[in-house]
PDB file of C-alpha atoms in Angstrom:
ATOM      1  CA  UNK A 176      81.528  52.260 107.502  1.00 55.00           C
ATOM      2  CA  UNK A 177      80.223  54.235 104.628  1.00 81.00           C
ATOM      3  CA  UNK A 178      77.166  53.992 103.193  1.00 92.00           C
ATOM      4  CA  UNK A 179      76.115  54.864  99.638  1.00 96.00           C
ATOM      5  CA  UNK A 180      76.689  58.502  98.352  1.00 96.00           C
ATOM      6  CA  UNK A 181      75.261  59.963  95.836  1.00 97.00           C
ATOM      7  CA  UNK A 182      76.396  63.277  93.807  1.00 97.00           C
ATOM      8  CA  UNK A 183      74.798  65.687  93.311  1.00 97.00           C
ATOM      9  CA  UNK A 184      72.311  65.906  96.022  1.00 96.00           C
ATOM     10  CA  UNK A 185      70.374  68.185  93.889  1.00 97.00           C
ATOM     11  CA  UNK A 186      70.543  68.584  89.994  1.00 98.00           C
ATOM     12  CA  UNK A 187      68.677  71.199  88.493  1.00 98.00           C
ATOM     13  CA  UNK A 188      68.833  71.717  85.177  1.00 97.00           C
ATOM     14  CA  UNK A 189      67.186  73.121  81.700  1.00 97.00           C
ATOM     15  CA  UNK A 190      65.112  70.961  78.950  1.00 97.00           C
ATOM     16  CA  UNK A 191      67.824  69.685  75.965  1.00 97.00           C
ATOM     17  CA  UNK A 192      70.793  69.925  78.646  1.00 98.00           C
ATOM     18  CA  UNK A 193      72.713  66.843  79.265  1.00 98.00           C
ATOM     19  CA  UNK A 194      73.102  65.667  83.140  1.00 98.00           C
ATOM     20  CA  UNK A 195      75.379  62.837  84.275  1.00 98.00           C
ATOM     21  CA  UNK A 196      74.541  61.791  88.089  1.00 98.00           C
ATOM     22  CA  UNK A 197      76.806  59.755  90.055  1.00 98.00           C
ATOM     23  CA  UNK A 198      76.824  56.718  92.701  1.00 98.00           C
ATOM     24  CA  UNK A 199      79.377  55.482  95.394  1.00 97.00           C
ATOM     25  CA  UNK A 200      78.223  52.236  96.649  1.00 97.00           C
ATOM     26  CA  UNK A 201      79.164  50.674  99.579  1.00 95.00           C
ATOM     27  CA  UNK A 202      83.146  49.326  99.512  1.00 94.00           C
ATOM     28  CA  UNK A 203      82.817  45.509  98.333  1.00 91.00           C
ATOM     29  CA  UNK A 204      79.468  45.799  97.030  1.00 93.00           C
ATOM     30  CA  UNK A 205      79.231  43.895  93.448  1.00 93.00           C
ATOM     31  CA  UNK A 206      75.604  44.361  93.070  1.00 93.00           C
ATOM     32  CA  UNK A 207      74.684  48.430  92.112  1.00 95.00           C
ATOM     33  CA  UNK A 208      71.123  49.045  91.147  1.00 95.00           C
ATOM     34  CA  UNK A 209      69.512  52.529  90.045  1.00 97.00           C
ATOM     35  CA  UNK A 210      66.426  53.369  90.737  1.00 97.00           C
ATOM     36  CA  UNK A 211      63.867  56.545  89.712  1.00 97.00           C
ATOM     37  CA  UNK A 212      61.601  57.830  91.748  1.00 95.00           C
ATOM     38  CA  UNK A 213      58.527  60.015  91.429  1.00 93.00           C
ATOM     39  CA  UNK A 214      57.033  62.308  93.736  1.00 89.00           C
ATOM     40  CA  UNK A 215      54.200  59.805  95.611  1.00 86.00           C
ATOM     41  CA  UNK A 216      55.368  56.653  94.278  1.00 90.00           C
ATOM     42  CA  UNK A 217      57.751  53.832  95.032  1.00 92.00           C
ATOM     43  CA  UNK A 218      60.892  53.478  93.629  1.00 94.00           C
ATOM     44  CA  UNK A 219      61.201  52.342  89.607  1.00 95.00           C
ATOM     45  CA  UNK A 220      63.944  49.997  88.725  1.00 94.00           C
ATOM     46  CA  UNK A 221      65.735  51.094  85.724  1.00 96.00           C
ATOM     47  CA  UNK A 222      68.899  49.221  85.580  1.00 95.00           C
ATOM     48  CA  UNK A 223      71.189  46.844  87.809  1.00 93.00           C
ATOM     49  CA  UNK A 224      75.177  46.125  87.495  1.00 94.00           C
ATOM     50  CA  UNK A 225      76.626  43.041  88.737  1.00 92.00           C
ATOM     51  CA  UNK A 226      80.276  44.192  88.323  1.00 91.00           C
ATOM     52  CA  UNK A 227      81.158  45.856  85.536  1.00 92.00           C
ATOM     53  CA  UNK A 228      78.486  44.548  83.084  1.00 91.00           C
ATOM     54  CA  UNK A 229      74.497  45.516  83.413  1.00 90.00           C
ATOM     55  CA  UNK A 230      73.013  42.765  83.964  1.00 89.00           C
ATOM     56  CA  UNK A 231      69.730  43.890  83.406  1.00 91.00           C
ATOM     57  CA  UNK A 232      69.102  47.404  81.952  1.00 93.00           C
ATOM     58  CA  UNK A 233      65.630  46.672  81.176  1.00 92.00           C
ATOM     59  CA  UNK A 234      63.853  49.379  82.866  1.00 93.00           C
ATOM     60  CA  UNK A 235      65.552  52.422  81.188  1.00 96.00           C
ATOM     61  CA  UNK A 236      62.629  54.375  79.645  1.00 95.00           C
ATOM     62  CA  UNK A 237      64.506  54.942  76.707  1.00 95.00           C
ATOM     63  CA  UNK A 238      68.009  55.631  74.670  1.00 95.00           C
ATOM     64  CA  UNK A 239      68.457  58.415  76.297  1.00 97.00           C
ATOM     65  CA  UNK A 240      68.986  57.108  79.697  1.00 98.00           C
ATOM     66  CA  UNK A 241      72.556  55.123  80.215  1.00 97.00           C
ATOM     67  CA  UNK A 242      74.647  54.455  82.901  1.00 97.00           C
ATOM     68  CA  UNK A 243      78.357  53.078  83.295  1.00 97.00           C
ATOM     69  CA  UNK A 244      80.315  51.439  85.911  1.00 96.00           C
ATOM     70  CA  UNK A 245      83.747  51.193  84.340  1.00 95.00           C
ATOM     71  CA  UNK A 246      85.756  49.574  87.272  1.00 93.00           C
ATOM     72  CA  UNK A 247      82.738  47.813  89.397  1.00 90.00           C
ATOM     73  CA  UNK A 248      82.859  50.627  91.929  1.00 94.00           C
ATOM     74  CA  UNK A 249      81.401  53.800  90.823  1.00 97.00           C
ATOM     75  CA  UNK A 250      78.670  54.009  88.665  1.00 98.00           C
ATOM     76  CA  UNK A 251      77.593  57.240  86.768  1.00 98.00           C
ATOM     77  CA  UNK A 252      73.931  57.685  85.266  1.00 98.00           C
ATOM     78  CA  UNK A 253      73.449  59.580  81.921  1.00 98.00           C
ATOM     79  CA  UNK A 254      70.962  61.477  80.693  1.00 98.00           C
ATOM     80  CA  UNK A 255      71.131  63.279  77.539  1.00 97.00           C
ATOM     81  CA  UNK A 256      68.305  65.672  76.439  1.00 97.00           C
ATOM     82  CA  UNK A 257      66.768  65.890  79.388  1.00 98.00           C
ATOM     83  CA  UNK A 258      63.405  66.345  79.389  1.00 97.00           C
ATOM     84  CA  UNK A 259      60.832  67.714  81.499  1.00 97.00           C
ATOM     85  CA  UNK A 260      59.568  64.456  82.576  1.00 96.00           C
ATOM     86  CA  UNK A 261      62.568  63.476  83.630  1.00 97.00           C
ATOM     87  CA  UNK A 262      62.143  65.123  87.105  1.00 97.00           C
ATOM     88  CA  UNK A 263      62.432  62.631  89.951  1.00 97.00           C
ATOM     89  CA  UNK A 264      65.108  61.619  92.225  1.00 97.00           C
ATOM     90  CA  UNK A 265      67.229  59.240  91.181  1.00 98.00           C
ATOM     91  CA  UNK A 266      67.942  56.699  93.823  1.00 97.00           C
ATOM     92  CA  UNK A 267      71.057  53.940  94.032  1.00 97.00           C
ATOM     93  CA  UNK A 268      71.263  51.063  95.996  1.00 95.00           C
ATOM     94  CA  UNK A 269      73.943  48.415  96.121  1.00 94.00           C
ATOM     95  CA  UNK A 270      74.527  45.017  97.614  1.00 92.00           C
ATOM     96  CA  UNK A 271      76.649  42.284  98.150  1.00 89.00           C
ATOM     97  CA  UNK A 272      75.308  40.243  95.951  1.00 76.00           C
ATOM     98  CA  UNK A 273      71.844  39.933  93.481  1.00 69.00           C
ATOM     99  CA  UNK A 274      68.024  38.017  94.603  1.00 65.00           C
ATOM    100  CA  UNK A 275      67.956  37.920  98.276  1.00 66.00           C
ATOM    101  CA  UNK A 276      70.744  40.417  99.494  1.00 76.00           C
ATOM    102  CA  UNK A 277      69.746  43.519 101.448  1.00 85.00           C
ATOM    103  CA  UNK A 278      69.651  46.756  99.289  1.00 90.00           C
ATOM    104  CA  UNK A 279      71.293  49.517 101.210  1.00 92.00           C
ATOM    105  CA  UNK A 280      69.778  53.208  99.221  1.00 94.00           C
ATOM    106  CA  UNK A 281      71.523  56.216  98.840  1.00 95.00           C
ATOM    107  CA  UNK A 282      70.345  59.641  99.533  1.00 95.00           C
ATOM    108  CA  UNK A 283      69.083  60.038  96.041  1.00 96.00           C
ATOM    109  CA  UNK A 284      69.635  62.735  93.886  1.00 97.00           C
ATOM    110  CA  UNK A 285      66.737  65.039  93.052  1.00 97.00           C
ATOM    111  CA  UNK A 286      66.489  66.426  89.406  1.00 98.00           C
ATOM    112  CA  UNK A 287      64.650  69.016  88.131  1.00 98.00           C
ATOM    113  CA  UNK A 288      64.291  70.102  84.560  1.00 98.00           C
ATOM    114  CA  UNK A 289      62.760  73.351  83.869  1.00 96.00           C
TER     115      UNK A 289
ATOM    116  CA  UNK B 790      51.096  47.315  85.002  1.00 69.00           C
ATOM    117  CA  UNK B 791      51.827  47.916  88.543  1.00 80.00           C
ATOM    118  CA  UNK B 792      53.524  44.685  89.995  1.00 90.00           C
ATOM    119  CA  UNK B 793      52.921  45.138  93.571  1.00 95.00           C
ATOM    120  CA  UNK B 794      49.548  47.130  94.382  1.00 96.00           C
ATOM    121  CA  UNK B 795      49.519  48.758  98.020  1.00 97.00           C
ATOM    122  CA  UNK B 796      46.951  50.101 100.387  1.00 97.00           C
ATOM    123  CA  UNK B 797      46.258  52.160 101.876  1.00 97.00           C
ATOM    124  CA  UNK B 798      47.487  55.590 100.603  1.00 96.00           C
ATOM    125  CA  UNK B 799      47.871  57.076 103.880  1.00 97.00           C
ATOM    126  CA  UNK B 800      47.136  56.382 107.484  1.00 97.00           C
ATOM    127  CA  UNK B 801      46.692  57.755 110.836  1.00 98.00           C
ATOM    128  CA  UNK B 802      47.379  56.464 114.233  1.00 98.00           C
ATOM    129  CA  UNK B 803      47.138  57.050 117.949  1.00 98.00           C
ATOM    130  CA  UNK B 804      50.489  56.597 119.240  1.00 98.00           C
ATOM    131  CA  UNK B 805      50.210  53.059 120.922  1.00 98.00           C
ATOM    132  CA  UNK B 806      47.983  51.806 118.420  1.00 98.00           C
ATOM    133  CA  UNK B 807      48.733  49.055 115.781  1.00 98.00           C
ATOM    134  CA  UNK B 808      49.548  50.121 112.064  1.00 98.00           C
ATOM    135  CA  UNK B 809      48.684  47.729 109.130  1.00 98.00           C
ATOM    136  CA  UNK B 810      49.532  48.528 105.592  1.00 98.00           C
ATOM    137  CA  UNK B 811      48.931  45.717 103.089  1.00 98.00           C
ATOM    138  CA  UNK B 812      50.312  44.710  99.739  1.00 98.00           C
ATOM    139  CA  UNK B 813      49.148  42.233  96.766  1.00 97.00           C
ATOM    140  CA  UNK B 814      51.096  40.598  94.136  1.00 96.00           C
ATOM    141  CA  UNK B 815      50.092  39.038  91.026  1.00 91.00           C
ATOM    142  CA  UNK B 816      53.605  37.118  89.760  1.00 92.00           C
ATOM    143  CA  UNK B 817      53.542  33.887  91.380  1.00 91.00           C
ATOM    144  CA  UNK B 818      57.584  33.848  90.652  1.00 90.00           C
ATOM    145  CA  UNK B 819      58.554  36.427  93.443  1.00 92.00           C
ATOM    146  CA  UNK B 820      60.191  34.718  96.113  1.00 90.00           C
ATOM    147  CA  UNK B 821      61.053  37.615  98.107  1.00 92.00           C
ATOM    148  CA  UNK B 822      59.242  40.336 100.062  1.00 95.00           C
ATOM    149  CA  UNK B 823      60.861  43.237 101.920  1.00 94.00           C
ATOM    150  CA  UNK B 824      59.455  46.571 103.501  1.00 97.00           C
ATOM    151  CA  UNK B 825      61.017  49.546 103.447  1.00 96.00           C
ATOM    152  CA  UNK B 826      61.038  52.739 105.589  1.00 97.00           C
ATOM    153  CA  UNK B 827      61.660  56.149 104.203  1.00 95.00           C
ATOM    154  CA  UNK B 828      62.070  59.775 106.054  1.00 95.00           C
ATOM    155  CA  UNK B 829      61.969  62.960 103.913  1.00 91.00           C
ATOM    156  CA  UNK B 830      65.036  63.130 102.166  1.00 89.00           C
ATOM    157  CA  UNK B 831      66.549  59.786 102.430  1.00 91.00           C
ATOM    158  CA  UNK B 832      66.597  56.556 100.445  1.00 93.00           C
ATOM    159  CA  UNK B 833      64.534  54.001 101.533  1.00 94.00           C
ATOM    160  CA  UNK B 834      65.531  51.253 104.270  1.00 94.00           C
ATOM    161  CA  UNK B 835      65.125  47.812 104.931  1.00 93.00           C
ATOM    162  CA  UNK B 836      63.020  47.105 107.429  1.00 95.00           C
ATOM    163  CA  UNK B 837      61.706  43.729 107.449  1.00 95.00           C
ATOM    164  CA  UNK B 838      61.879  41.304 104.604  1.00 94.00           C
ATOM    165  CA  UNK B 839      60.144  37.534 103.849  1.00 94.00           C
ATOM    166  CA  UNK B 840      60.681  34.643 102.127  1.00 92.00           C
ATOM    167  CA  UNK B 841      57.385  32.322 100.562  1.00 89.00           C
ATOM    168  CA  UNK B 842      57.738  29.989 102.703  1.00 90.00           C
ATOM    169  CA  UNK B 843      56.602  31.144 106.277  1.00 92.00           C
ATOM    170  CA  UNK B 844      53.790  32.684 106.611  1.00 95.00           C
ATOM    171  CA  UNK B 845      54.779  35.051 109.253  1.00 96.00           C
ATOM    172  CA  UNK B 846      58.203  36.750 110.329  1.00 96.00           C
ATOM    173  CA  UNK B 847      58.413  39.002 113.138  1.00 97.00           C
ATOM    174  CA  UNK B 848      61.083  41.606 114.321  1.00 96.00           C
ATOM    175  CA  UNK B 849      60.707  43.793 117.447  1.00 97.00           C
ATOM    176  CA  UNK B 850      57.399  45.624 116.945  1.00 97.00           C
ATOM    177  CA  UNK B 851      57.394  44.725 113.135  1.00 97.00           C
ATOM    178  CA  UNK B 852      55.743  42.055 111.776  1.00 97.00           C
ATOM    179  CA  UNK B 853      55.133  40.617 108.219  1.00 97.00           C
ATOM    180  CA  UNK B 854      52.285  38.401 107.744  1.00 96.00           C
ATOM    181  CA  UNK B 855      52.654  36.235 104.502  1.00 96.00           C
ATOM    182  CA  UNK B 856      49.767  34.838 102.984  1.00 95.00           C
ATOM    183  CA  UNK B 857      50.815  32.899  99.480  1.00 94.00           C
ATOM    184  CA  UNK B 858      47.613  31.421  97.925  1.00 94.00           C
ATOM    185  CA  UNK B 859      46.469  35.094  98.132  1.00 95.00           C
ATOM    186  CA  UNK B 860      49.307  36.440  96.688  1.00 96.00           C
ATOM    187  CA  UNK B 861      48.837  39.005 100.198  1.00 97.00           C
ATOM    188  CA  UNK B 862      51.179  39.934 102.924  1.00 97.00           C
ATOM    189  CA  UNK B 863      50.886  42.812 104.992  1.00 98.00           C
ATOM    190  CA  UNK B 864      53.037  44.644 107.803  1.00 98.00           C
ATOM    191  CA  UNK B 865      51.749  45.102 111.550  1.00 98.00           C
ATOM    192  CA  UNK B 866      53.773  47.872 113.333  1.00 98.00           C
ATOM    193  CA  UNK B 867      52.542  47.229 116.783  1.00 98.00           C
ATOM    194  CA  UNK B 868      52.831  49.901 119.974  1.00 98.00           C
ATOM    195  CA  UNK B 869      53.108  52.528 116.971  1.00 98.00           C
ATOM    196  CA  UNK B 870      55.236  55.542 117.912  1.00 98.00           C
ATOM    197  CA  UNK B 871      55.379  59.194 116.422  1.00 97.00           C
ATOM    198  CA  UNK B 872      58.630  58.018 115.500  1.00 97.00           C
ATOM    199  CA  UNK B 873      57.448  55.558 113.096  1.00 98.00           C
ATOM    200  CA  UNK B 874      55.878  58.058 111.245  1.00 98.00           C
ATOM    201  CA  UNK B 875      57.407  57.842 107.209  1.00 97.00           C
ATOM    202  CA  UNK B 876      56.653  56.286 104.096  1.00 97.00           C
ATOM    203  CA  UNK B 877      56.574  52.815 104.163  1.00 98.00           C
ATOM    204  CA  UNK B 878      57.017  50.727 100.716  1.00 97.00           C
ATOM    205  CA  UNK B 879      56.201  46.954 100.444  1.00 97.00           C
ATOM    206  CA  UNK B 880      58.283  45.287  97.152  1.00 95.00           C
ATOM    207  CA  UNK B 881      58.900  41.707  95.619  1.00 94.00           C
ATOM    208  CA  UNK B 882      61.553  40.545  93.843  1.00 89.00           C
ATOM    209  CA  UNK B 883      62.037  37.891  91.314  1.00 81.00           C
ATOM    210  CA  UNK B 884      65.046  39.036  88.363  1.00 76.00           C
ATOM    211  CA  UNK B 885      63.952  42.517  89.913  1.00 82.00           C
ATOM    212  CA  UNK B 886      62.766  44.599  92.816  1.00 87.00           C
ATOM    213  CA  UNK B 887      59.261  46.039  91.862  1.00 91.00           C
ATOM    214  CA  UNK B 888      57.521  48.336  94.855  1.00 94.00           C
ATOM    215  CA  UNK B 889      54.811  49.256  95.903  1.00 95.00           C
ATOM    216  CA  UNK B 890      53.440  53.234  95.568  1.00 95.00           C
ATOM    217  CA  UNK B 891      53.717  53.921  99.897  1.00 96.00           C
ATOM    218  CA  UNK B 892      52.201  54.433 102.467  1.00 98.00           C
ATOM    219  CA  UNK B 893      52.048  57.643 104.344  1.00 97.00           C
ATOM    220  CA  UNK B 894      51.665  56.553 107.790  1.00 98.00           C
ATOM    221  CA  UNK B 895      51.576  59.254 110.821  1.00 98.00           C
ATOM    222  CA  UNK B 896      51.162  58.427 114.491  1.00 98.00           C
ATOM    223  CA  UNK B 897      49.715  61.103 116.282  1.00 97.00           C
ATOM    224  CA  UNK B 898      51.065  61.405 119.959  1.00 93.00           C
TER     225      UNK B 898
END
């Protein structure tokens, strides 16, 4: 089947504009997670949805960053005055379930803000 | 505070040879420990994962050996192959996944 799809593959974008990245997990999946990563590091967890509701949005940097998953399917990331140090690809993963549950990553999407 | 500190950076290796990367954890309330393997442009992908209470797991060539009073556990690629070469990230995971910063790990043919 499917695995997880992100859009786009590649955002690029300038400083003050306001991005919106999106995630298709895998069919069934309740768990979605986002992650951000930095060139040379390991992924950075900034928010997990189990179903509709985030269960833990704890590691969004700030107010700026918010993300959505209306119908427990899709799940869209937003970003409003981006920022230059917001560069990084943005990685989702999603799962059957939360704590032991294999994560299955997207693609990622890469952003860049000039 | 970085979570989950991994070594080394970056490592070579004569195809055939054995591959060890090793991670440390200081949050004695993780209670589970996957690798993952990442190619240029992809996500990351399970590779291997362990639970506290064995100290050792094994998978094909892939091993994970789990040492909890030291808070250590490491992964042994053995009979490495050019093909194995990619980023490899340790994590743990309590409420949440925290990883590791990679390793690099190239076997040379």
């Amino acid at each position: 089947g499917a695995g997880v799809s992100q859009t786009p593959s590649n955002k690029v974008t300038e400083k003050g504009k306001y991005v919106e990245l999106r995630c298709d997990p895998i069919s069934g999946h309740t768990a979605l997670y986002w992650y951000r990563q930095s060139l040379g590091q390991g992924p950075e967890f900034l928010i997990y949805f189990q179903g509709t509701g985030a269960a833990d949005d704890s590691g969004l940097p700030n107010d700026r960053f918010f993300a959505v998953r209306p119908e427990g399917s899709v799940s869209t990331l937003k970003i409003q005055r981006t920022e230059r140090g917001d560069s990084a690809v943005y990685l989702c993963a999603s799962s059957s379930g939360a704590g032991y549950n294999e994560q299955f990553f997207g693609p990622g999407t890469r952003l860049t803000v000039l | 505070q970085q979570q989950v500190k991994q070594s080394p950076q970056s490592l070579i290796v004569q195809k055939g040879g054995i591959s060890i990367i090793n991670c440390a954890y200081e949050n004695t309330a993780f209670d589970y420990f996957p690798w993952y393997q990442q190619f240029p442009g992809k996500g990351p992908a399970l590779l291997i994962a362990i639970r506290p209470d064995v100290s050792e797991k094994k998978e094909g060539r892939f091993t994970i050996s789990f040492n909890k009073s030291a808070k250590q556990f490491s992964l042994h690629i053995m009979d490495s192959q050019p093909g194995d070469s990619a980023t490899y990230f340790c994590a743990a995971s309590g409420n949440q996944f925290y990883f590791g910063t990679g390793t690099s790990l190239t076997v040379i043919p």
